[in-house]
RNA sequence: GCGGACGUGGCGGAAUGGUAGACGCUGGAGACUUAAAAUCUUCUGCCCUUUGGGCGUGCGGGUUCAAGUCCCGCCGUCCGCACCA
């Protein structure tokens, strides 16, 4: 019999055993210390892809490791099941979004189970089911009652053909991504969550997240975009129609206020709109200014456009100074006050504008290299000393800044202010496949929350997608409902919630899922915060910020005493693969490629040579995907898992390769052969014992730090060492321990081997091995001997040898003698037990 | 434009300021075999004529007895934000 580990049999056997034993069931009432390991839950798009496999393997290794360490582990899985792809499928394939989604979930659940993840399936949830989104509706009502929900007019991208709102990412070159129709701007009344109320604490909270990548913290910090400055009103020297007499502006550089040479307002500013009503040329300019797109390239090349309104603003510190008021396309209506004053000498953007429209450029900041009268040839934005600024002259920029704010506040015409870039979170989506917003509109009472005893507001299933637009709008009965307040005729809200709302609290629902409320506070607090959260960096800003906001909102409302949902965050790299392009421009899947002798790649079907493209993230569009399923069939779950861990550091991209999976599969068989090798039960092997203890230490440390590639390397070394060792009791112990160390990564192999060795119970329940720190040190050490910092020789010496003896031994070495050529060293540096450096 | 990360053999990657290249992949040689697969042994940074020596962590400087690692300046790649007042 060829004695090979057979995953086709073993994988299923152990998956079944774990399920029967409820091995990975998380007991909230357990007395053990708790560990919550979570990977970002998938969108059920159809099939599991390699990115999922990598993500969930990492989490699984950590979860299994924690279990073996004696923690009660919560490691759940669910489905982020609302969203657009289901509606697109409905339109294209004439299936109901719910049917499509639930079928995908069934498929993907089975795929995940084949990989043997240690998940507590009893806590599985799908956001598209009423038992989840109904509780979300209850939380939405809570937020409404707490004043954290507002209704505002907001501009949206409207696709007139699909009759739907598009996200910014769905607008490509000003056209709808599906319909190709030119996108219109449309103002709609929409629901917003007041995340801006939390701007400061979301920012400050980042400091405490020391187990998050710095990169993500920085991205969030930039996104929140705090800046401090002065806000004040310019009085207008000219009267405006409608009694408007001032323009409110915000600046972060009040120290340059004497360098102001114009005031600029946004084309969307109320004053601009008022002027436009009277003067056609203003309306015309506004239309032109707003025409430009928002793509990166367009902004890069966008020309600054301005229109002089003829209005004049009075300088707050000098009645006699008048600043012309321009409408300028670079002023954003939704940042600050939608108006600013321009200081061309010390702001790049203002300089460009002033140069184009011949506005004055004044120096009001001097630096060591540019004095008070030096001409300005480009915007100087560095701080320095105020000049040409009356009472500010001689003050350093930051002092001048404070002084201007102080005077403005004393005189009462302005005040210091903090601005944030962060905007409120618009959660309305004019779509069917999402959580219905639990609100009823009434002409008399306005929007009214659905009474809690009427929750969940269930999404109707009898809808059609043959007509563009939101099917909820045209549903015959669903919208018709009485106002809960006055009993009059009401209309049910037809917008649904942004799917980011669904993912903003699922980790709480995983921790506790009672039938009658969103979560049980005491139970949830036993698990939260999530100890280790793992997912893609693409969620660095939105999902993670929204989840942090939601958690803080619950905390502020007194519903939970957790402020930050994710204690540790890890962002894993992507799974990549080479791309292949045929001469006629089609992308080809790796399956369709054949390697000819000499390394040429040809398309299997046609024999035509293909171009080898860049290594990129696996994607449908580039067709460079590798489906996990056939790989699982061929190599088994453990080989796939092992490869996911082995080749690259987890935060970097992993390139899929045939060689890599082969190597992983080879390792599985190597371990199996060791297990099947004749046992030796007598005799010690002290060298192997040391290696073993070192490996236990190294693997534990590596997994703790999520450095799975290092844990794999350490296990390869141990495996080689055991293979080379002669039979002994030590060797037998080493094999047993190797299984324990490999168990989180290759659990099926480990269980199978554990069983045939006749060990007790399942290895999933076995404790993680401990090591003896004394075994980590050697009696003999290898000491490097350098001459002038260059390695010339090594020598072995007893550990703990004195400096003097080390030096003497080193100097006595023949090679060193010849290097020195009889001379006396000028200096000798000794690092005990490590190195000698002789300076000649 | 602003901000950040990264740059080490043919490839993926290891290296508390202290022996650069662990481990894996690829490749070479050999063993076993009728043969192949599988497996095992062994070599595999570059250069020089060897014992041996020289050069090597993107480039140029610096700090240090000692730099892949710290500092300064370039170059390149990738990522995020983007007219944010």
PDB file of C-alpha atoms in Angstrom, chain A residues 75-270:
ATOM      1  CA  UNK A  75     -14.989  32.554  15.709  1.00  0.00           C
ATOM      2  CA  UNK A  76     -18.207  33.121  13.778  1.00  0.00           C
ATOM      3  CA  UNK A  77     -19.183  33.464  10.148  1.00  0.00           C
ATOM      4  CA  UNK A  78     -22.029  35.173   8.357  1.00  0.00           C
ATOM      5  CA  UNK A  79     -23.087  36.914   5.188  1.00  0.00           C
ATOM      6  CA  UNK A  80     -23.139  40.534   4.179  1.00  0.00           C
ATOM      7  CA  UNK A  81     -26.076  39.653   2.055  1.00  0.00           C
ATOM      8  CA  UNK A  82     -27.738  42.853   0.890  1.00  0.00           C
ATOM      9  CA  UNK A  83     -26.416  44.831  -2.041  1.00  0.00           C
ATOM     10  CA  UNK A  84     -26.431  45.685  -5.677  1.00  0.00           C
ATOM     11  CA  UNK A  85     -25.047  42.549  -7.316  1.00  0.00           C
ATOM     12  CA  UNK A  86     -28.187  40.685  -6.286  1.00  0.00           C
ATOM     13  CA  UNK A  87     -30.335  43.278  -8.039  1.00  0.00           C
ATOM     14  CA  UNK A  88     -28.139  43.207 -11.103  1.00  0.00           C
ATOM     15  CA  UNK A  89     -28.465  39.431 -11.193  1.00  0.00           C
ATOM     16  CA  UNK A  90     -32.204  39.842 -10.877  1.00  0.00           C
ATOM     17  CA  UNK A  91     -32.300  42.116 -13.902  1.00  0.00           C
ATOM     18  CA  UNK A  92     -29.946  40.015 -15.985  1.00  0.00           C
ATOM     19  CA  UNK A  93     -30.957  36.496 -15.037  1.00  0.00           C
ATOM     20  CA  UNK A  94     -34.585  37.051 -14.078  1.00  0.00           C
ATOM     21  CA  UNK A  95     -34.129  35.570 -10.639  1.00  0.00           C
ATOM     22  CA  UNK A  96     -35.297  37.102  -7.403  1.00  0.00           C
ATOM     23  CA  UNK A  97     -32.443  38.784  -5.505  1.00  0.00           C
ATOM     24  CA  UNK A  98     -33.366  36.783  -2.418  1.00  0.00           C
ATOM     25  CA  UNK A  99     -33.315  33.461  -4.223  1.00  0.00           C
ATOM     26  CA  UNK A 100     -30.025  34.324  -5.901  1.00  0.00           C
ATOM     27  CA  UNK A 101     -28.461  35.418  -2.597  1.00  0.00           C
ATOM     28  CA  UNK A 102     -29.651  32.434  -0.586  1.00  0.00           C
ATOM     29  CA  UNK A 103     -28.451  30.024  -3.237  1.00  0.00           C
ATOM     30  CA  UNK A 104     -25.028  31.662  -3.174  1.00  0.00           C
ATOM     31  CA  UNK A 105     -24.914  31.453   0.604  1.00  0.00           C
ATOM     32  CA  UNK A 106     -25.671  27.736   0.472  1.00  0.00           C
ATOM     33  CA  UNK A 107     -22.900  27.176  -2.062  1.00  0.00           C
ATOM     34  CA  UNK A 108     -20.346  29.259  -0.228  1.00  0.00           C
ATOM     35  CA  UNK A 109     -21.162  27.812   3.170  1.00  0.00           C
ATOM     36  CA  UNK A 110     -20.457  24.365   1.819  1.00  0.00           C
ATOM     37  CA  UNK A 111     -17.205  25.575   0.288  1.00  0.00           C
ATOM     38  CA  UNK A 112     -16.069  27.082   3.580  1.00  0.00           C
ATOM     39  CA  UNK A 113     -16.924  23.894   5.388  1.00  0.00           C
ATOM     40  CA  UNK A 114     -14.761  21.934   2.971  1.00  0.00           C
ATOM     41  CA  UNK A 115     -11.756  23.971   4.052  1.00  0.00           C
ATOM     42  CA  UNK A 116     -12.298  22.934   7.636  1.00  0.00           C
ATOM     43  CA  UNK A 117     -12.574  26.290   9.324  1.00  0.00           C
ATOM     44  CA  UNK A 118     -13.105  26.177  13.063  1.00  0.00           C
ATOM     45  CA  UNK A 119     -16.281  28.229  12.956  1.00  0.00           C
ATOM     46  CA  UNK A 120     -19.242  28.356  15.280  1.00  0.00           C
ATOM     47  CA  UNK A 121     -21.911  27.806  12.663  1.00  0.00           C
ATOM     48  CA  UNK A 122     -24.655  28.025  15.281  1.00  0.00           C
ATOM     49  CA  UNK A 123     -24.164  31.804  15.236  1.00  0.00           C
ATOM     50  CA  UNK A 124     -24.311  32.147  11.460  1.00  0.00           C
ATOM     51  CA  UNK A 125     -26.311  35.141  10.293  1.00  0.00           C
ATOM     52  CA  UNK A 126     -27.295  36.743   7.019  1.00  0.00           C
ATOM     53  CA  UNK A 127     -28.052  40.445   6.934  1.00  0.00           C
ATOM     54  CA  UNK A 128     -30.834  39.949   4.381  1.00  0.00           C
ATOM     55  CA  UNK A 129     -33.000  37.976   6.801  1.00  0.00           C
ATOM     56  CA  UNK A 130     -35.655  39.766   8.869  1.00  0.00           C
ATOM     57  CA  UNK A 131     -34.280  38.375  12.117  1.00  0.00           C
ATOM     58  CA  UNK A 132     -31.156  40.427  11.451  1.00  0.00           C
ATOM     59  CA  UNK A 133     -32.358  43.517   9.641  1.00  0.00           C
ATOM     60  CA  UNK A 134     -35.427  43.789  11.889  1.00  0.00           C
ATOM     61  CA  UNK A 135     -33.080  44.266  14.830  1.00  0.00           C
ATOM     62  CA  UNK A 136     -31.135  46.767  12.754  1.00  0.00           C
ATOM     63  CA  UNK A 137     -34.366  48.697  12.237  1.00  0.00           C
ATOM     64  CA  UNK A 138     -34.812  48.755  16.001  1.00  0.00           C
ATOM     65  CA  UNK A 139     -31.326  50.217  16.362  1.00  0.00           C
ATOM     66  CA  UNK A 140     -32.136  52.794  13.693  1.00  0.00           C
ATOM     67  CA  UNK A 141     -35.156  53.870  15.744  1.00  0.00           C
ATOM     68  CA  UNK A 142     -32.893  54.132  18.780  1.00  0.00           C
ATOM     69  CA  UNK A 143     -30.577  56.411  16.834  1.00  0.00           C
ATOM     70  CA  UNK A 144     -33.576  58.503  15.718  1.00  0.00           C
ATOM     71  CA  UNK A 145     -34.723  58.899  19.283  1.00  0.00           C
ATOM     72  CA  UNK A 146     -31.227  59.893  20.331  1.00  0.00           C
ATOM     73  CA  UNK A 147     -31.209  62.621  17.698  1.00  0.00           C
ATOM     74  CA  UNK A 148     -28.480  60.982  15.678  1.00  0.00           C
ATOM     75  CA  UNK A 149     -30.561  60.690  12.502  1.00  0.00           C
ATOM     76  CA  UNK A 150     -31.325  63.679  10.326  1.00  0.00           C
ATOM     77  CA  UNK A 151     -33.051  64.287   7.051  1.00  0.00           C
ATOM     78  CA  UNK A 152     -31.335  66.587   4.596  1.00  0.00           C
ATOM     79  CA  UNK A 153     -31.537  67.572   0.982  1.00  0.00           C
ATOM     80  CA  UNK A 154     -28.584  66.169  -0.799  1.00  0.00           C
ATOM     81  CA  UNK A 155     -27.320  65.974  -4.324  1.00  0.00           C
ATOM     82  CA  UNK A 156     -27.008  62.521  -5.777  1.00  0.00           C
ATOM     83  CA  UNK A 157     -25.781  61.023  -9.013  1.00  0.00           C
ATOM     84  CA  UNK A 158     -28.936  60.020 -10.830  1.00  0.00           C
ATOM     85  CA  UNK A 159     -28.966  57.541 -13.660  1.00  0.00           C
ATOM     86  CA  UNK A 160     -32.003  58.537 -15.758  1.00  0.00           C
ATOM     87  CA  UNK A 161     -32.144  55.214 -17.610  1.00  0.00           C
ATOM     88  CA  UNK A 162     -31.846  52.809 -14.696  1.00  0.00           C
ATOM     89  CA  UNK A 163     -33.765  55.368 -12.613  1.00  0.00           C
ATOM     90  CA  UNK A 164     -31.491  54.905  -9.722  1.00  0.00           C
ATOM     91  CA  UNK A 165     -28.965  56.676  -7.578  1.00  0.00           C
ATOM     92  CA  UNK A 166     -25.355  55.853  -8.257  1.00  0.00           C
ATOM     93  CA  UNK A 167     -22.422  55.900  -5.880  1.00  0.00           C
ATOM     94  CA  UNK A 168     -19.472  58.033  -7.003  1.00  0.00           C
ATOM     95  CA  UNK A 169     -17.542  54.921  -7.945  1.00  0.00           C
ATOM     96  CA  UNK A 170     -20.351  53.904 -10.279  1.00  0.00           C
ATOM     97  CA  UNK A 171     -20.024  57.057 -12.322  1.00  0.00           C
ATOM     98  CA  UNK A 172     -17.443  56.553 -15.025  1.00  0.00           C
ATOM     99  CA  UNK A 173     -16.560  59.536 -17.203  1.00  0.00           C
ATOM    100  CA  UNK A 174     -19.808  61.150 -16.206  1.00  0.00           C
ATOM    101  CA  UNK A 175     -21.845  58.135 -17.297  1.00  0.00           C
ATOM    102  CA  UNK A 176     -23.675  55.421 -15.429  1.00  0.00           C
ATOM    103  CA  UNK A 177     -21.566  52.278 -15.243  1.00  0.00           C
ATOM    104  CA  UNK A 178     -24.430  50.004 -16.303  1.00  0.00           C
ATOM    105  CA  UNK A 179     -26.611  52.081 -18.570  1.00  0.00           C
ATOM    106  CA  UNK A 180     -23.938  54.329 -20.043  1.00  0.00           C
ATOM    107  CA  UNK A 181     -26.365  57.217 -19.764  1.00  0.00           C
ATOM    108  CA  UNK A 182     -25.048  60.661 -18.810  1.00  0.00           C
ATOM    109  CA  UNK A 183     -25.467  61.023 -15.081  1.00  0.00           C
ATOM    110  CA  UNK A 184     -27.619  63.863 -13.795  1.00  0.00           C
ATOM    111  CA  UNK A 185     -27.379  65.689 -10.522  1.00  0.00           C
ATOM    112  CA  UNK A 186     -30.545  65.487  -8.565  1.00  0.00           C
ATOM    113  CA  UNK A 187     -31.509  66.804  -5.166  1.00  0.00           C
ATOM    114  CA  UNK A 188     -33.241  64.297  -2.951  1.00  0.00           C
ATOM    115  CA  UNK A 189     -34.304  64.300   0.672  1.00  0.00           C
ATOM    116  CA  UNK A 190     -32.231  61.649   2.330  1.00  0.00           C
ATOM    117  CA  UNK A 191     -31.498  60.132   5.713  1.00  0.00           C
ATOM    118  CA  UNK A 192     -28.169  60.892   7.371  1.00  0.00           C
ATOM    119  CA  UNK A 193     -26.482  59.550  10.464  1.00  0.00           C
ATOM    120  CA  UNK A 194     -24.717  62.235  12.429  1.00  0.00           C
ATOM    121  CA  UNK A 195     -21.246  60.784  12.377  1.00  0.00           C
ATOM    122  CA  UNK A 196     -19.882  64.343  12.464  1.00  0.00           C
ATOM    123  CA  UNK A 197     -21.052  64.557  16.079  1.00  0.00           C
ATOM    124  CA  UNK A 198     -18.386  61.959  16.759  1.00  0.00           C
ATOM    125  CA  UNK A 199     -15.629  63.441  14.615  1.00  0.00           C
ATOM    126  CA  UNK A 200     -13.464  64.470  17.537  1.00  0.00           C
ATOM    127  CA  UNK A 201     -13.818  61.260  19.506  1.00  0.00           C
ATOM    128  CA  UNK A 202     -13.373  59.080  16.442  1.00  0.00           C
ATOM    129  CA  UNK A 203     -10.138  60.958  15.857  1.00  0.00           C
ATOM    130  CA  UNK A 204      -8.951  60.806  19.450  1.00  0.00           C
ATOM    131  CA  UNK A 205      -9.933  57.174  19.739  1.00  0.00           C
ATOM    132  CA  UNK A 206      -7.368  56.301  17.083  1.00  0.00           C
ATOM    133  CA  UNK A 207      -4.586  56.957  19.594  1.00  0.00           C
ATOM    134  CA  UNK A 208      -5.741  54.055  21.718  1.00  0.00           C
ATOM    135  CA  UNK A 209      -5.835  51.615  18.813  1.00  0.00           C
ATOM    136  CA  UNK A 210      -2.238  50.537  19.195  1.00  0.00           C
ATOM    137  CA  UNK A 211      -2.937  47.140  17.688  1.00  0.00           C
ATOM    138  CA  UNK A 212      -4.052  48.666  14.405  1.00  0.00           C
ATOM    139  CA  UNK A 213      -1.733  49.286  11.467  1.00  0.00           C
ATOM    140  CA  UNK A 214      -0.405  52.849  11.534  1.00  0.00           C
ATOM    141  CA  UNK A 215      -1.389  53.155   7.911  1.00  0.00           C
ATOM    142  CA  UNK A 216      -5.062  52.603   8.668  1.00  0.00           C
ATOM    143  CA  UNK A 217      -5.029  54.978  11.603  1.00  0.00           C
ATOM    144  CA  UNK A 218      -3.437  57.623   9.423  1.00  0.00           C
ATOM    145  CA  UNK A 219      -5.957  57.088   6.651  1.00  0.00           C
ATOM    146  CA  UNK A 220      -8.824  57.487   9.093  1.00  0.00           C
ATOM    147  CA  UNK A 221      -7.231  60.535  10.603  1.00  0.00           C
ATOM    148  CA  UNK A 222      -6.854  62.149   7.189  1.00  0.00           C
ATOM    149  CA  UNK A 223     -10.385  61.205   6.320  1.00  0.00           C
ATOM    150  CA  UNK A 224     -11.729  62.918   9.424  1.00  0.00           C
ATOM    151  CA  UNK A 225      -9.508  65.833   8.405  1.00  0.00           C
ATOM    152  CA  UNK A 226      -9.414  68.061  11.429  1.00  0.00           C
ATOM    153  CA  UNK A 227      -8.152  71.585  10.974  1.00  0.00           C
ATOM    154  CA  UNK A 228      -8.196  74.552  13.284  1.00  0.00           C
ATOM    155  CA  UNK A 229      -8.486  78.194  12.390  1.00  0.00           C
ATOM    156  CA  UNK A 230     -10.609  81.310  12.436  1.00  0.00           C
ATOM    157  CA  UNK A 231     -14.160  81.706  11.270  1.00  0.00           C
ATOM    158  CA  UNK A 232     -15.542  85.169  10.718  1.00  0.00           C
ATOM    159  CA  UNK A 233     -17.817  87.345   8.616  1.00  0.00           C
ATOM    160  CA  UNK A 234     -16.739  89.862   6.043  1.00  0.00           C
ATOM    161  CA  UNK A 235     -19.088  92.787   5.889  1.00  0.00           C
ATOM    162  CA  UNK A 236     -20.009  93.758   2.370  1.00  0.00           C
ATOM    163  CA  UNK A 237     -19.391  97.320   1.262  1.00  0.00           C
ATOM    164  CA  UNK A 238     -22.002  96.898  -1.414  1.00  0.00           C
ATOM    165  CA  UNK A 239     -25.557  96.061  -0.518  1.00  0.00           C
ATOM    166  CA  UNK A 240     -26.967  92.819  -1.776  1.00  0.00           C
ATOM    167  CA  UNK A 241     -30.472  92.000  -2.825  1.00  0.00           C
ATOM    168  CA  UNK A 242     -32.384  90.255  -0.069  1.00  0.00           C
ATOM    169  CA  UNK A 243     -30.599  92.087   2.720  1.00  0.00           C
ATOM    170  CA  UNK A 244     -27.544  89.838   2.718  1.00  0.00           C
ATOM    171  CA  UNK A 245     -24.745  91.850   4.206  1.00  0.00           C
ATOM    172  CA  UNK A 246     -21.915  89.520   4.997  1.00  0.00           C
ATOM    173  CA  UNK A 247     -19.911  86.499   3.909  1.00  0.00           C
ATOM    174  CA  UNK A 248     -18.753  83.970   6.439  1.00  0.00           C
ATOM    175  CA  UNK A 249     -15.322  82.483   5.769  1.00  0.00           C
ATOM    176  CA  UNK A 250     -13.008  79.980   7.423  1.00  0.00           C
ATOM    177  CA  UNK A 251      -9.212  80.035   7.372  1.00  0.00           C
ATOM    178  CA  UNK A 252      -6.424  77.999   8.909  1.00  0.00           C
ATOM    179  CA  UNK A 253      -3.992  80.852   8.297  1.00  0.00           C
ATOM    180  CA  UNK A 254      -5.369  83.880  10.122  1.00  0.00           C
ATOM    181  CA  UNK A 255      -1.737  85.013  10.438  1.00  0.00           C
ATOM    182  CA  UNK A 256      -1.806  85.915   6.735  1.00  0.00           C
ATOM    183  CA  UNK A 257      -4.973  87.995   6.947  1.00  0.00           C
ATOM    184  CA  UNK A 258      -3.157  91.163   5.870  1.00  0.00           C
ATOM    185  CA  UNK A 259      -2.077  89.406   2.715  1.00  0.00           C
ATOM    186  CA  UNK A 260      -5.653  88.825   1.594  1.00  0.00           C
ATOM    187  CA  UNK A 261      -6.363  90.228  -1.838  1.00  0.00           C
ATOM    188  CA  UNK A 262      -9.726  88.736  -2.683  1.00  0.00           C
ATOM    189  CA  UNK A 263     -12.686  86.843  -1.296  1.00  0.00           C
ATOM    190  CA  UNK A 264     -13.896  83.788  -3.176  1.00  0.00           C
ATOM    191  CA  UNK A 265     -17.218  82.019  -2.856  1.00  0.00           C
ATOM    192  CA  UNK A 266     -18.352  78.699  -4.196  1.00  0.00           C
ATOM    193  CA  UNK A 267     -20.582  78.589  -7.281  1.00  0.00           C
ATOM    194  CA  UNK A 268     -23.106  76.867  -5.018  1.00  0.00           C
ATOM    195  CA  UNK A 269     -22.963  79.615  -2.385  1.00  0.00           C
ATOM    196  CA  UNK A 270     -26.303  81.304  -1.568  1.00  0.00           C
TER     197      UNK A 270
END
